[in-house]
Amino acid sequence: MQAILALEDGRVFRGKGYGAKGECYDPSLD
Amino acid sequence: MREFSRVSSNWRSQQVAEEYLEQFKVPVLSDIDTRALVRHLRDHGVMRGVVSTIESDAEKLVAKANSIPKMDGTDLAKEVSTKRPYVWEVGERSHEPVAVVGVKDEPPRFHVVAYDFGIKHNILRKLRGEGCKVTVVPAQTMAEDVLALKPDGVFLSNGPGDPEPCTYAVDSIRRLMGRQPIFGICLGHQLVGIALGGKTFKLKFGHHGGNHPVKQLKTGKIEITAHNHNFAVDPDSLPESEVELTHMDLNDSTLEGLRHRNLPLFSVQYHPEAAPGPHDSHYLFKEFTKMMEEWKG
């Protein structure tokens, strides 16, 4: 499957997807 | 990641990574130019983002990334903290055979109350291993309630988010300063900095990783340390007459440790408890027990 990383400034990285079908957008934690 | 492996090669393997990630509902993005990503974040700073294996419209995902609340000004510590106090009893050698480690844990000699702002369990294991009975309390526990537990020392844990909105914690620390020995790690260190009158700021892209060189300013000794923080204390904002700067990051000169000149209080920005390592900074737990011993004395 395909996968995308989309950043807030509009930069996008397209690649291949593995693992679960879904989305992940957790802010990095301290 | 750059390249995802769909096979496992270790003879102990019971499951391939893809199955494991699917089981725990984790999507993975592979086959991207990870160097380009790192350079982008290094040049433009940390930013919100979305990884998706179900949406192909990039514009929608960019909009979603922009809708994520920013970490600045967000108090996440109280969200992740334990809701009720509990006692931690397991040291770091508890799972090892006695024949291998001899004594599993030092018998308890001190009672430490640990504020849970998102505490890592290995901190608790390290404290227990150094002879501390540990009572873990919620982030918003009042100082008087901590003192009522009759601790020998107070520990301020790591945690997520911006330290500035955690005013309840800063108030408690100010009430505890001078009344108990205090040791803080990561977010705990930032809260100590604010309690001492200093300011914190957000780093451009944070410190993340297990190989950051930190210098002990008094001895010149270098520790290799584990970091995972996006905020730091501004050393110029701290009162020099009260605060000694003790550790500094050698990559970017960020303040990594401080100590009060007169009160039993010290803290570090990095993670001395990191498991499996590095272990260069384990001495800090012994410093804490030594501080409590002197205070009791």
PDB file of N, CA and C in Angstrom, chain A residues 9-29:
ATOM      1  N   ASP A   9       4.112  22.543   6.889  1.00  0.00           N
ATOM      2  CA  ASP A   9       4.515  23.607   5.960  1.00  0.00           C
ATOM      3  C   ASP A   9       4.251  23.209   4.511  1.00  0.00           C
ATOM      4  N   GLY A  10       3.571  22.094   4.324  1.00  0.00           N
ATOM      5  CA  GLY A  10       3.208  21.681   2.974  1.00  0.00           C
ATOM      6  C   GLY A  10       4.146  20.677   2.341  1.00  0.00           C
ATOM      7  N   ARG A  11       5.272  20.428   2.983  1.00  0.00           N
ATOM      8  CA  ARG A  11       6.215  19.446   2.448  1.00  0.00           C
ATOM      9  C   ARG A  11       5.612  18.056   2.615  1.00  0.00           C
ATOM     10  N   VAL A  12       5.730  17.258   1.547  1.00  0.00           N
ATOM     11  CA  VAL A  12       5.108  15.928   1.548  1.00  0.00           C
ATOM     12  C   VAL A  12       6.144  14.892   1.130  1.00  0.00           C
ATOM     13  N   PHE A  13       6.141  13.758   1.806  1.00  0.00           N
ATOM     14  CA  PHE A  13       7.002  12.632   1.436  1.00  0.00           C
ATOM     15  C   PHE A  13       6.086  11.450   1.139  1.00  0.00           C
ATOM     16  N   ARG A  14       6.227  10.886  -0.079  1.00  0.00           N
ATOM     17  CA  ARG A  14       5.407   9.734  -0.466  1.00  0.00           C
ATOM     18  C   ARG A  14       6.274   8.486  -0.487  1.00  0.00           C
ATOM     19  N   GLY A  15       5.710   7.389   0.015  1.00  0.00           N
ATOM     20  CA  GLY A  15       6.478   6.146   0.011  1.00  0.00           C
ATOM     21  C   GLY A  15       5.556   4.956   0.100  1.00  0.00           C
ATOM     22  N   LYS A  16       6.094   3.869   0.585  1.00  0.00           N
ATOM     23  CA  LYS A  16       5.301   2.632   0.719  1.00  0.00           C
ATOM     24  C   LYS A  16       4.809   2.497   2.157  1.00  0.00           C
ATOM     25  N   GLY A  17       3.641   1.899   2.300  1.00  0.00           N
ATOM     26  CA  GLY A  17       3.056   1.713   3.622  1.00  0.00           C
ATOM     27  C   GLY A  17       3.147   0.277   4.083  1.00  0.00           C
ATOM     28  N   TYR A  18       3.388   0.102   5.378  1.00  0.00           N
ATOM     29  CA  TYR A  18       3.407  -1.224   5.988  1.00  0.00           C
ATOM     30  C   TYR A  18       2.678  -1.135   7.325  1.00  0.00           C
ATOM     31  N   GLY A  19       2.484  -2.292   7.929  1.00  0.00           N
ATOM     32  CA  GLY A  19       1.834  -2.288   9.238  1.00  0.00           C
ATOM     33  C   GLY A  19       0.350  -2.028   9.104  1.00  0.00           C
ATOM     34  N   ALA A  20      -0.181  -1.210  10.010  1.00  0.00           N
ATOM     35  CA  ALA A  20      -1.622  -0.997  10.069  1.00  0.00           C
ATOM     36  C   ALA A  20      -2.085   0.017   9.028  1.00  0.00           C
ATOM     37  N   LYS A  21      -3.340  -0.132   8.620  1.00  0.00           N
ATOM     38  CA  LYS A  21      -3.975   0.906   7.797  1.00  0.00           C
ATOM     39  C   LYS A  21      -4.495   1.940   8.776  1.00  0.00           C
ATOM     40  N   GLY A  22      -4.003   3.163   8.650  1.00  0.00           N
ATOM     41  CA  GLY A  22      -4.452   4.182   9.603  1.00  0.00           C
ATOM     42  C   GLY A  22      -3.616   5.427   9.491  1.00  0.00           C
ATOM     43  N   GLU A  23      -3.737   6.277  10.508  1.00  0.00           N
ATOM     44  CA  GLU A  23      -2.993   7.529  10.535  1.00  0.00           C
ATOM     45  C   GLU A  23      -2.328   7.720  11.879  1.00  0.00           C
ATOM     46  N   CYS A  24      -1.218   8.442  11.863  1.00  0.00           N
ATOM     47  CA  CYS A  24      -0.460   8.647  13.089  1.00  0.00           C
ATOM     48  C   CYS A  24      -0.007  10.089  13.114  1.00  0.00           C
ATOM     49  N   TYR A  25      -0.465  10.871  14.102  1.00  0.00           N
ATOM     50  CA  TYR A  25      -0.021  12.253  14.143  1.00  0.00           C
ATOM     51  C   TYR A  25       0.145  12.725  15.568  1.00  0.00           C
ATOM     52  N   ASP A  26       0.900  11.904  16.360  1.00  0.00           N
ATOM     53  CA  ASP A  26       1.198  12.280  17.732  1.00  0.00           C
ATOM     54  C   ASP A  26       2.305  13.315  17.773  1.00  0.00           C
ATOM     55  N   PRO A  27       2.112  14.434  18.480  1.00  0.00           N
ATOM     56  CA  PRO A  27       3.214  15.373  18.638  1.00  0.00           C
ATOM     57  C   PRO A  27       4.350  14.706  19.387  1.00  0.00           C
ATOM     58  N   SER A  28       5.565  15.074  19.099  1.00  0.00           N
ATOM     59  CA  SER A  28       6.670  14.422  19.803  1.00  0.00           C
ATOM     60  C   SER A  28       6.607  14.825  21.262  1.00  0.00           C
ATOM     61  N   LEU A  29       6.903  13.884  22.123  1.00  0.00           N
ATOM     62  CA  LEU A  29       6.712  14.095  23.529  1.00  0.00           C
ATOM     63  C   LEU A  29       8.029  14.368  24.212  1.00  0.00           C
TER      64      LEU A  29
END
